[in-house]
Every structure is written in structure tokens, then in C-alpha cells.
Amino acid sequence: MSALVADVLVSLPVFMTPRLIAAMNMPTSPDLVWHHATVTRARREAQNGHRGAIVWFTGLSGSGKSTLAHAVEEYLHQRGCRTLVLDGDNVRHGLCEDLGFSAKDRTENIRRIGEVAKLFLDAGIIVLTGFISPYREDRRRVRGMVHRSDFIEIYCDAPIEVCETRDVKGLYRKARAGEIPEFTGISSPYQIPESPELTVHTGTETLGDCVHQVVVDLVRRGICSLPADRAFLPTIEYEA
């Protein structure tokens, strides 16, 4: 291994795992070993007072994924939980700014998000992701990165007609006019989850009701221990 490659490997941030390095076609050395931290996930979770989890919101554009994810985060935050939302638009301003919307790029986008979400899971944080993530195989791959009890897929079920009424960016209009290629639901497929942990009907139910359903499910799964009341539920609704 050259001195230059050695310097690069030494300078990599801690989240660059051997598997991720291999995925980037970077050379590895048999001398590299995984370093096990003394501060474990279990210790972090004990300090946090709750388990870590990946709560994966999926659905069409305009189905309310990000709105619901942020509303759930607000509820949990006010109850002392440590949380983070990974938003589909936000990550494309940095981590995934080099990716487009082809099938290949969408797959890579979700792979990167899965790896980042896994890092926060290991920190004992409840990470909520709001991504269209249209392909079942991509979602299955992220699920396979962690223990099955750590990944909670939530399908935000809203008819495309409802999603179009919430289209504040005018994306559906542009897609139907042919101005945006490969737009999910119009010119690119969305594969509905076959067995999600939870389905919330974001097209017909209030935001508060949807938040309540998600929180009750997290409590039922032992992610956190919160009163089953409706305090702190949002009074705002989905964008329209």
C-alpha cells in the first residue's frame, strides 16, 4: 500500500467502515481491523433513557412523510427523547448532492442514507427518515443493515390525487407536462410496501392522529416509554 493511500485511510472519518470503503472501490489492507468502542450502543441507550431505532417513512411526494417525521420528532423531543430527522431534500444539498434521480442514483441515495441512519442508531438515537424510497429492494437492503427490530417501515398512504393538491412546489404539474423526467408516481414507479410495520393514512387522517399512531407503535415496540396521552400533538395539518 502506498504512503499516499495510507495517509488517506488514516484521515478518513470514523464512520467510513471497511464495508463502505470497499463499496467506494478504495484499497484496503489486511492490517486494518474494526475498532470496538468502549462506549457501546447499550451504554448510550441507557444514558438516553430509550432505545435507538430507524423509523423509515416512505410514500409518494406530497404524502406527508417529512411533515409527519418532523411532527413525531417534535413530540418525542418534548418528551426528552434524543432524535434526528433525515429529510429527502436536505440530504441532496450535501451528502447526496452529486446524485440525480435515475434508478441507479436513487438506489445509491438510499444506500447512503441507510449507512448514515445506522450510525445514529448506534448512537442510541431515534432517527426518522423521510424519503420517497420508491423501490422495495432498496428499502429491503437498508432493513438488512440492522437488526430486524431496529428498522420500522412506515408507509404514508395518500392517493396521488391528494398528493397533487399539496404540491406547493408545482412538481406534479411539471412532471405531467414532461418537464421533470423520472418523477415518482408519474413517469417512474413507486412500489408500495408489502409488509410495513405501520401504515398511516396521511391522505385522510389528521396529522395529530398520524403522530399518535406512530408514537403508540414506538411505545408498543419498546423503543421508548411515554404516556399514551395526546399531549403535545400538533395542531397544524399537512401542507395543501
PDB file of C-alpha atoms in Angstrom:
ATOM      1  CA  MET A   1       0.000   0.000   0.000  1.00  0.00           C
ATOM      2  CA  SER A   2       1.429   3.367  -0.995  1.00  0.00           C
ATOM      3  CA  ALA A   3       2.182   6.090   1.540  1.00  0.00           C
ATOM      4  CA  LEU A   4      -0.480   8.271  -0.112  1.00  0.00           C
ATOM      5  CA  VAL A   5      -3.176   5.614   0.283  1.00  0.00           C
ATOM      6  CA  ALA A   6      -2.086   5.035   3.888  1.00  0.00           C
ATOM      7  CA  ASP A   7      -2.420   8.737   4.628  1.00  0.00           C
ATOM      8  CA  VAL A   8      -5.899   8.783   3.092  1.00  0.00           C
ATOM      9  CA  LEU A   9      -7.044   5.803   5.132  1.00  0.00           C
ATOM     10  CA  VAL A  10      -5.725   7.267   8.354  1.00  0.00           C
ATOM     11  CA  SER A  11      -7.502  10.562   7.698  1.00  0.00           C
ATOM     12  CA  LEU A  12     -10.894   9.013   6.916  1.00  0.00           C
ATOM     13  CA  PRO A  13     -13.670   9.932   9.360  1.00  0.00           C
ATOM     14  CA  VAL A  14     -14.668   7.244  11.841  1.00  0.00           C
ATOM     15  CA  PHE A  15     -17.902   6.421  10.015  1.00  0.00           C
ATOM     16  CA  MET A  16     -16.012   5.143   6.947  1.00  0.00           C
ATOM     17  CA  THR A  17     -16.335   1.450   7.724  1.00  0.00           C
ATOM     18  CA  PRO A  18     -14.355  -1.223   5.881  1.00  0.00           C
ATOM     19  CA  ARG A  19     -17.517  -2.215   4.007  1.00  0.00           C
ATOM     20  CA  LEU A  20     -18.131   1.377   2.897  1.00  0.00           C
ATOM     21  CA  ILE A  21     -14.510   1.758   1.820  1.00  0.00           C
ATOM     22  CA  ALA A  22     -14.858  -1.390  -0.292  1.00  0.00           C
ATOM     23  CA  ALA A  23     -18.073  -0.051  -1.791  1.00  0.00           C
ATOM     24  CA  MET A  24     -16.151   3.033  -2.911  1.00  0.00           C
ATOM     25  CA  ASN A  25     -13.539   0.802  -4.620  1.00  0.00           C
ATOM     26  CA  MET A  26     -10.835   2.047  -2.297  1.00  0.00           C
ATOM     27  CA  PRO A  27      -7.966  -0.309  -1.467  1.00  0.00           C
ATOM     28  CA  THR A  28      -7.955  -1.867   1.968  1.00  0.00           C
ATOM     29  CA  SER A  29      -5.194  -3.529   3.916  1.00  0.00           C
ATOM     30  CA  PRO A  30      -5.269  -6.775   5.906  1.00  0.00           C
ATOM     31  CA  ASP A  31      -3.733  -4.710   8.691  1.00  0.00           C
ATOM     32  CA  LEU A  32      -6.966  -2.738   9.078  1.00  0.00           C
ATOM     33  CA  VAL A  33      -9.241  -4.008  11.833  1.00  0.00           C
ATOM     34  CA  TRP A  34     -12.572  -2.781  13.159  1.00  0.00           C
ATOM     35  CA  HIS A  35     -12.095  -0.807  16.376  1.00  0.00           C
ATOM     36  CA  HIS A  36     -14.694  -1.633  19.008  1.00  0.00           C
ATOM     37  CA  ALA A  37     -15.500   1.391  21.171  1.00  0.00           C
ATOM     38  CA  THR A  38     -15.728   1.100  24.928  1.00  0.00           C
ATOM     39  CA  VAL A  39     -18.821   3.320  24.885  1.00  0.00           C
ATOM     40  CA  THR A  40     -21.301   0.874  23.403  1.00  0.00           C
ATOM     41  CA  ARG A  41     -24.750   1.384  21.959  1.00  0.00           C
ATOM     42  CA  ALA A  42     -26.243  -0.192  25.071  1.00  0.00           C
ATOM     43  CA  ARG A  43     -24.490   2.353  27.286  1.00  0.00           C
ATOM     44  CA  ARG A  44     -25.636   5.221  25.082  1.00  0.00           C
ATOM     45  CA  GLU A  45     -29.210   3.970  25.149  1.00  0.00           C
ATOM     46  CA  ALA A  46     -29.072   3.645  28.930  1.00  0.00           C
ATOM     47  CA  GLN A  47     -27.952   7.265  29.154  1.00  0.00           C
ATOM     48  CA  ASN A  48     -30.626   8.382  26.681  1.00  0.00           C
ATOM     49  CA  GLY A  49     -33.380   6.529  28.502  1.00  0.00           C
ATOM     50  CA  HIS A  50     -34.707   4.875  25.342  1.00  0.00           C
ATOM     51  CA  ARG A  51     -33.665   2.563  22.534  1.00  0.00           C
ATOM     52  CA  GLY A  52     -32.311   3.723  19.228  1.00  0.00           C
ATOM     53  CA  ALA A  53     -34.327   2.988  16.101  1.00  0.00           C
ATOM     54  CA  ILE A  54     -34.618   3.768  12.405  1.00  0.00           C
ATOM     55  CA  VAL A  55     -38.139   4.973  11.668  1.00  0.00           C
ATOM     56  CA  TRP A  56     -38.384   4.927   7.879  1.00  0.00           C
ATOM     57  CA  PHE A  57     -41.239   6.973   6.405  1.00  0.00           C
ATOM     58  CA  THR A  58     -41.911   6.115   2.756  1.00  0.00           C
ATOM     59  CA  GLY A  59     -44.548   7.311   0.308  1.00  0.00           C
ATOM     60  CA  LEU A  60     -45.221   9.482  -2.708  1.00  0.00           C
ATOM     61  CA  SER A  61     -44.101  13.075  -2.956  1.00  0.00           C
ATOM     62  CA  GLY A  62     -46.708  15.079  -1.069  1.00  0.00           C
ATOM     63  CA  SER A  63     -47.855  12.141   1.044  1.00  0.00           C
ATOM     64  CA  GLY A  64     -46.707  13.882   4.220  1.00  0.00           C
ATOM     65  CA  LYS A  65     -43.527  11.953   5.023  1.00  0.00           C
ATOM     66  CA  SER A  66     -41.379  14.898   6.084  1.00  0.00           C
ATOM     67  CA  THR A  67     -44.224  16.721   7.814  1.00  0.00           C
ATOM     68  CA  LEU A  68     -45.072  13.626   9.815  1.00  0.00           C
ATOM     69  CA  ALA A  69     -41.434  12.807  10.597  1.00  0.00           C
ATOM     70  CA  HIS A  70     -40.813  16.301  11.961  1.00  0.00           C
ATOM     71  CA  ALA A  71     -44.076  16.274  13.924  1.00  0.00           C
ATOM     72  CA  VAL A  72     -43.166  12.936  15.512  1.00  0.00           C
ATOM     73  CA  GLU A  73     -39.704  14.279  16.296  1.00  0.00           C
ATOM     74  CA  GLU A  74     -41.202  17.353  17.968  1.00  0.00           C
ATOM     75  CA  TYR A  75     -43.441  15.162  20.106  1.00  0.00           C
ATOM     76  CA  LEU A  76     -40.564  12.892  21.137  1.00  0.00           C
ATOM     77  CA  HIS A  77     -38.176  15.795  21.717  1.00  0.00           C
ATOM     78  CA  GLN A  78     -40.603  17.493  24.066  1.00  0.00           C
ATOM     79  CA  ARG A  79     -40.715  14.232  25.994  1.00  0.00           C
ATOM     80  CA  GLY A  80     -36.936  14.063  26.406  1.00  0.00           C
ATOM     81  CA  CYS A  81     -36.053  11.661  23.583  1.00  0.00           C
ATOM     82  CA  ARG A  82     -32.926  12.110  21.501  1.00  0.00           C
ATOM     83  CA  THR A  83     -33.929  12.285  17.860  1.00  0.00           C
ATOM     84  CA  LEU A  84     -32.886  13.356  14.373  1.00  0.00           C
ATOM     85  CA  VAL A  85     -34.789  13.702  11.107  1.00  0.00           C
ATOM     86  CA  LEU A  86     -33.030  12.882   7.832  1.00  0.00           C
ATOM     87  CA  ASP A  87     -35.010  14.713   5.158  1.00  0.00           C
ATOM     88  CA  GLY A  88     -35.001  13.765   1.487  1.00  0.00           C
ATOM     89  CA  ASP A  89     -34.468  17.277   0.140  1.00  0.00           C
ATOM     90  CA  ASN A  90     -31.967  18.273   2.801  1.00  0.00           C
ATOM     91  CA  VAL A  91     -29.504  15.443   2.191  1.00  0.00           C
ATOM     92  CA  ARG A  92     -29.386  16.302  -1.507  1.00  0.00           C
ATOM     93  CA  HIS A  93     -27.887  19.661  -0.539  1.00  0.00           C
ATOM     94  CA  GLY A  94     -24.785  17.924   0.798  1.00  0.00           C
ATOM     95  CA  LEU A  95     -24.311  14.197   1.299  1.00  0.00           C
ATOM     96  CA  CYS A  96     -26.072  13.288  -1.944  1.00  0.00           C
ATOM     97  CA  GLU A  97     -25.655  16.459  -3.978  1.00  0.00           C
ATOM     98  CA  ASP A  98     -23.816  14.507  -6.674  1.00  0.00           C
ATOM     99  CA  LEU A  99     -26.776  12.201  -7.360  1.00  0.00           C
ATOM    100  CA  GLY A 100     -29.630  12.565  -9.804  1.00  0.00           C
ATOM    101  CA  PHE A 101     -32.925  10.714  -9.995  1.00  0.00           C
ATOM    102  CA  SER A 102     -32.118   7.770 -12.228  1.00  0.00           C
ATOM    103  CA  ALA A 103     -32.847   4.321 -10.812  1.00  0.00           C
ATOM    104  CA  LYS A 104     -29.127   3.835 -10.129  1.00  0.00           C
ATOM    105  CA  ASP A 105     -28.787   7.182  -8.356  1.00  0.00           C
ATOM    106  CA  ARG A 106     -31.944   6.623  -6.314  1.00  0.00           C
ATOM    107  CA  THR A 107     -30.520   3.305  -5.118  1.00  0.00           C
ATOM    108  CA  GLU A 108     -27.226   4.932  -4.140  1.00  0.00           C
ATOM    109  CA  ASN A 109     -29.094   7.764  -2.402  1.00  0.00           C
ATOM    110  CA  ILE A 110     -30.958   5.287  -0.203  1.00  0.00           C
ATOM    111  CA  ARG A 111     -27.814   3.237   0.463  1.00  0.00           C
ATOM    112  CA  ARG A 112     -26.016   6.321   1.772  1.00  0.00           C
ATOM    113  CA  ILE A 113     -28.963   7.305   3.933  1.00  0.00           C
ATOM    114  CA  GLY A 114     -29.120   3.788   5.319  1.00  0.00           C
ATOM    115  CA  GLU A 115     -25.475   3.921   6.346  1.00  0.00           C
ATOM    116  CA  VAL A 116     -25.910   7.330   7.983  1.00  0.00           C
ATOM    117  CA  ALA A 117     -29.072   6.199   9.768  1.00  0.00           C
ATOM    118  CA  LYS A 118     -27.184   3.184  11.089  1.00  0.00           C
ATOM    119  CA  LEU A 119     -24.580   5.485  12.628  1.00  0.00           C
ATOM    120  CA  PHE A 120     -27.255   7.377  14.560  1.00  0.00           C
ATOM    121  CA  LEU A 121     -28.850   4.084  15.561  1.00  0.00           C
ATOM    122  CA  ASP A 122     -25.539   3.036  17.084  1.00  0.00           C
ATOM    123  CA  ALA A 123     -25.534   6.332  18.996  1.00  0.00           C
ATOM    124  CA  GLY A 124     -28.832   5.303  20.590  1.00  0.00           C
ATOM    125  CA  ILE A 125     -30.792   7.955  18.721  1.00  0.00           C
ATOM    126  CA  ILE A 126     -34.264   7.630  17.235  1.00  0.00           C
ATOM    127  CA  VAL A 127     -33.591   8.621  13.639  1.00  0.00           C
ATOM    128  CA  LEU A 128     -36.604   9.399  11.477  1.00  0.00           C
ATOM    129  CA  THR A 129     -36.151   9.392   7.714  1.00  0.00           C
ATOM    130  CA  GLY A 130     -38.485  10.994   5.175  1.00  0.00           C
ATOM    131  CA  PHE A 131     -37.667   9.597   1.724  1.00  0.00           C
ATOM    132  CA  ILE A 132     -39.817   8.518  -1.179  1.00  0.00           C
ATOM    133  CA  SER A 133     -37.531   5.461  -1.446  1.00  0.00           C
ATOM    134  CA  PRO A 134     -39.679   4.061  -4.256  1.00  0.00           C
ATOM    135  CA  TYR A 135     -38.064   0.641  -4.673  1.00  0.00           C
ATOM    136  CA  ARG A 136     -38.801  -2.280  -2.345  1.00  0.00           C
ATOM    137  CA  GLU A 137     -35.343  -3.742  -2.881  1.00  0.00           C
ATOM    138  CA  ASP A 138     -33.654  -0.531  -1.712  1.00  0.00           C
ATOM    139  CA  ARG A 139     -35.776  -0.452   1.441  1.00  0.00           C
ATOM    140  CA  ARG A 140     -35.114  -4.144   1.993  1.00  0.00           C
ATOM    141  CA  ARG A 141     -31.368  -3.521   1.697  1.00  0.00           C
ATOM    142  CA  VAL A 142     -31.460  -0.821   4.379  1.00  0.00           C
ATOM    143  CA  ARG A 143     -33.545  -3.088   6.607  1.00  0.00           C
ATOM    144  CA  GLY A 144     -30.856  -5.735   6.213  1.00  0.00           C
ATOM    145  CA  MET A 145     -28.158  -3.393   7.506  1.00  0.00           C
ATOM    146  CA  VAL A 146     -29.501  -3.596  11.060  1.00  0.00           C
ATOM    147  CA  HIS A 147     -31.299  -5.972  13.393  1.00  0.00           C
ATOM    148  CA  ARG A 148     -34.885  -6.537  12.307  1.00  0.00           C
ATOM    149  CA  SER A 149     -36.279  -4.895  15.454  1.00  0.00           C
ATOM    150  CA  ASP A 150     -34.297  -1.703  14.754  1.00  0.00           C
ATOM    151  CA  PHE A 151     -35.979  -0.869  11.441  1.00  0.00           C
ATOM    152  CA  ILE A 152     -39.563   0.382  11.430  1.00  0.00           C
ATOM    153  CA  GLU A 153     -41.011   0.971   7.994  1.00  0.00           C
ATOM    154  CA  ILE A 154     -43.973   3.335   7.966  1.00  0.00           C
ATOM    155  CA  TYR A 155     -45.967   3.688   4.779  1.00  0.00           C
ATOM    156  CA  CYS A 156     -47.559   7.109   4.365  1.00  0.00           C
ATOM    157  CA  ASP A 157     -50.626   6.129   2.351  1.00  0.00           C
ATOM    158  CA  ALA A 158     -52.075   9.044   0.394  1.00  0.00           C
ATOM    159  CA  PRO A 159     -53.723   8.838  -3.039  1.00  0.00           C
ATOM    160  CA  ILE A 160     -51.817  10.616  -5.763  1.00  0.00           C
ATOM    161  CA  GLU A 161     -54.812  12.934  -6.253  1.00  0.00           C
ATOM    162  CA  VAL A 162     -54.387  14.160  -2.670  1.00  0.00           C
ATOM    163  CA  CYS A 163     -50.625  14.457  -3.082  1.00  0.00           C
ATOM    164  CA  GLU A 164     -51.131  16.680  -6.124  1.00  0.00           C
ATOM    165  CA  THR A 165     -53.352  19.064  -4.142  1.00  0.00           C
ATOM    166  CA  ARG A 166     -50.442  19.509  -1.702  1.00  0.00           C
ATOM    167  CA  ASP A 167     -47.964  20.160  -4.477  1.00  0.00           C
ATOM    168  CA  VAL A 168     -46.702  23.517  -3.237  1.00  0.00           C
ATOM    169  CA  LYS A 169     -43.564  23.220  -5.420  1.00  0.00           C
ATOM    170  CA  GLY A 170     -45.518  22.506  -8.592  1.00  0.00           C
ATOM    171  CA  LEU A 171     -43.578  19.293  -9.186  1.00  0.00           C
ATOM    172  CA  TYR A 172     -46.523  17.164 -10.274  1.00  0.00           C
ATOM    173  CA  ARG A 173     -47.631  19.828 -12.725  1.00  0.00           C
ATOM    174  CA  LYS A 174     -44.146  19.958 -14.233  1.00  0.00           C
ATOM    175  CA  ALA A 175     -43.911  16.166 -14.319  1.00  0.00           C
ATOM    176  CA  ARG A 176     -47.242  15.844 -16.136  1.00  0.00           C
ATOM    177  CA  ALA A 177     -46.034  18.479 -18.592  1.00  0.00           C
ATOM    178  CA  GLY A 178     -42.917  16.413 -19.254  1.00  0.00           C
ATOM    179  CA  GLU A 179     -40.603  18.979 -17.696  1.00  0.00           C
ATOM    180  CA  ILE A 180     -39.360  16.615 -14.962  1.00  0.00           C
ATOM    181  CA  PRO A 181     -38.289  13.160 -16.148  1.00  0.00           C
ATOM    182  CA  GLU A 182     -38.440  10.057 -13.936  1.00  0.00           C
ATOM    183  CA  PHE A 183     -40.855  11.585 -11.433  1.00  0.00           C
ATOM    184  CA  THR A 184     -42.199   9.021  -8.968  1.00  0.00           C
ATOM    185  CA  GLY A 185     -45.872   8.291  -9.441  1.00  0.00           C
ATOM    186  CA  ILE A 186     -45.991   9.855 -12.902  1.00  0.00           C
ATOM    187  CA  SER A 187     -43.125   8.635 -15.076  1.00  0.00           C
ATOM    188  CA  SER A 188     -41.301   6.469 -12.545  1.00  0.00           C
ATOM    189  CA  PRO A 189     -42.815   3.704 -10.386  1.00  0.00           C
ATOM    190  CA  TYR A 190     -43.486   3.664  -6.665  1.00  0.00           C
ATOM    191  CA  GLN A 191     -43.548   0.179  -5.185  1.00  0.00           C
ATOM    192  CA  ILE A 192     -45.954   0.109  -2.249  1.00  0.00           C
ATOM    193  CA  PRO A 193     -44.551  -1.666   0.831  1.00  0.00           C
ATOM    194  CA  GLU A 194     -45.865  -5.202   1.091  1.00  0.00           C
ATOM    195  CA  SER A 195     -45.453  -5.644   4.848  1.00  0.00           C
ATOM    196  CA  PRO A 196     -44.657  -2.329   6.558  1.00  0.00           C
ATOM    197  CA  GLU A 197     -44.553  -2.211  10.327  1.00  0.00           C
ATOM    198  CA  LEU A 198     -47.206   0.510  10.199  1.00  0.00           C
ATOM    199  CA  THR A 199     -49.441   2.152   7.602  1.00  0.00           C
ATOM    200  CA  VAL A 200     -50.737   5.638   8.332  1.00  0.00           C
ATOM    201  CA  HIS A 201     -53.416   7.105   6.112  1.00  0.00           C
ATOM    202  CA  THR A 202     -51.900  10.540   5.678  1.00  0.00           C
ATOM    203  CA  GLY A 203     -54.310  11.326   2.869  1.00  0.00           C
ATOM    204  CA  THR A 204     -57.422  11.125   5.038  1.00  0.00           C
ATOM    205  CA  GLU A 205     -56.394  11.317   8.710  1.00  0.00           C
ATOM    206  CA  THR A 206     -55.233  14.389  10.606  1.00  0.00           C
ATOM    207  CA  LEU A 207     -51.574  14.986  11.325  1.00  0.00           C
ATOM    208  CA  GLY A 208     -52.250  14.678  15.047  1.00  0.00           C
ATOM    209  CA  ASP A 209     -53.910  11.290  14.592  1.00  0.00           C
ATOM    210  CA  CYS A 210     -50.991  10.064  12.493  1.00  0.00           C
ATOM    211  CA  VAL A 211     -48.438  11.248  15.058  1.00  0.00           C
ATOM    212  CA  HIS A 212     -50.394   9.472  17.784  1.00  0.00           C
ATOM    213  CA  GLN A 213     -50.396   6.225  15.798  1.00  0.00           C
ATOM    214  CA  VAL A 214     -46.642   6.367  15.242  1.00  0.00           C
ATOM    215  CA  VAL A 215     -45.854   7.155  18.878  1.00  0.00           C
ATOM    216  CA  VAL A 216     -48.152   4.388  20.141  1.00  0.00           C
ATOM    217  CA  ASP A 217     -46.377   1.964  17.808  1.00  0.00           C
ATOM    218  CA  LEU A 218     -42.937   3.037  19.080  1.00  0.00           C
ATOM    219  CA  VAL A 219     -44.064   2.540  22.663  1.00  0.00           C
ATOM    220  CA  ARG A 220     -45.557  -0.848  21.828  1.00  0.00           C
ATOM    221  CA  ARG A 221     -42.246  -1.930  20.328  1.00  0.00           C
ATOM    222  CA  GLY A 222     -40.338  -0.856  23.424  1.00  0.00           C
ATOM    223  CA  ILE A 223     -38.408   1.928  21.686  1.00  0.00           C
ATOM    224  CA  CYS A 224     -39.450   4.446  24.329  1.00  0.00           C
ATOM    225  CA  SER A 225     -41.738   4.649  27.330  1.00  0.00           C
ATOM    226  CA  LEU A 226     -44.190   7.527  27.029  1.00  0.00           C
ATOM    227  CA  PRO A 227     -47.682   8.141  28.375  1.00  0.00           C
ATOM    228  CA  ALA A 228     -50.339   7.156  25.865  1.00  0.00           C
ATOM    229  CA  ASP A 229     -51.960  10.585  26.021  1.00  0.00           C
ATOM    230  CA  ARG A 230     -52.307  13.109  23.243  1.00  0.00           C
ATOM    231  CA  ALA A 231     -50.428  15.985  24.853  1.00  0.00           C
ATOM    232  CA  PHE A 232     -48.067  17.902  22.564  1.00  0.00           C
ATOM    233  CA  LEU A 233     -49.810  16.610  19.433  1.00  0.00           C
ATOM    234  CA  PRO A 234     -49.555  19.089  16.549  1.00  0.00           C
ATOM    235  CA  THR A 235     -52.440  21.364  15.702  1.00  0.00           C
ATOM    236  CA  ILE A 236     -51.117  22.138  12.204  1.00  0.00           C
ATOM    237  CA  GLU A 237     -52.020  19.989   9.220  1.00  0.00           C
ATOM    238  CA  TYR A 238     -50.298  18.747   6.092  1.00  0.00           C
ATOM    239  CA  GLU A 239     -49.373  21.360   3.540  1.00  0.00           C
ATOM    240  CA  ALA A 240     -52.031  21.968   0.937  1.00  0.00           C
TER     241      ALA A 240
END
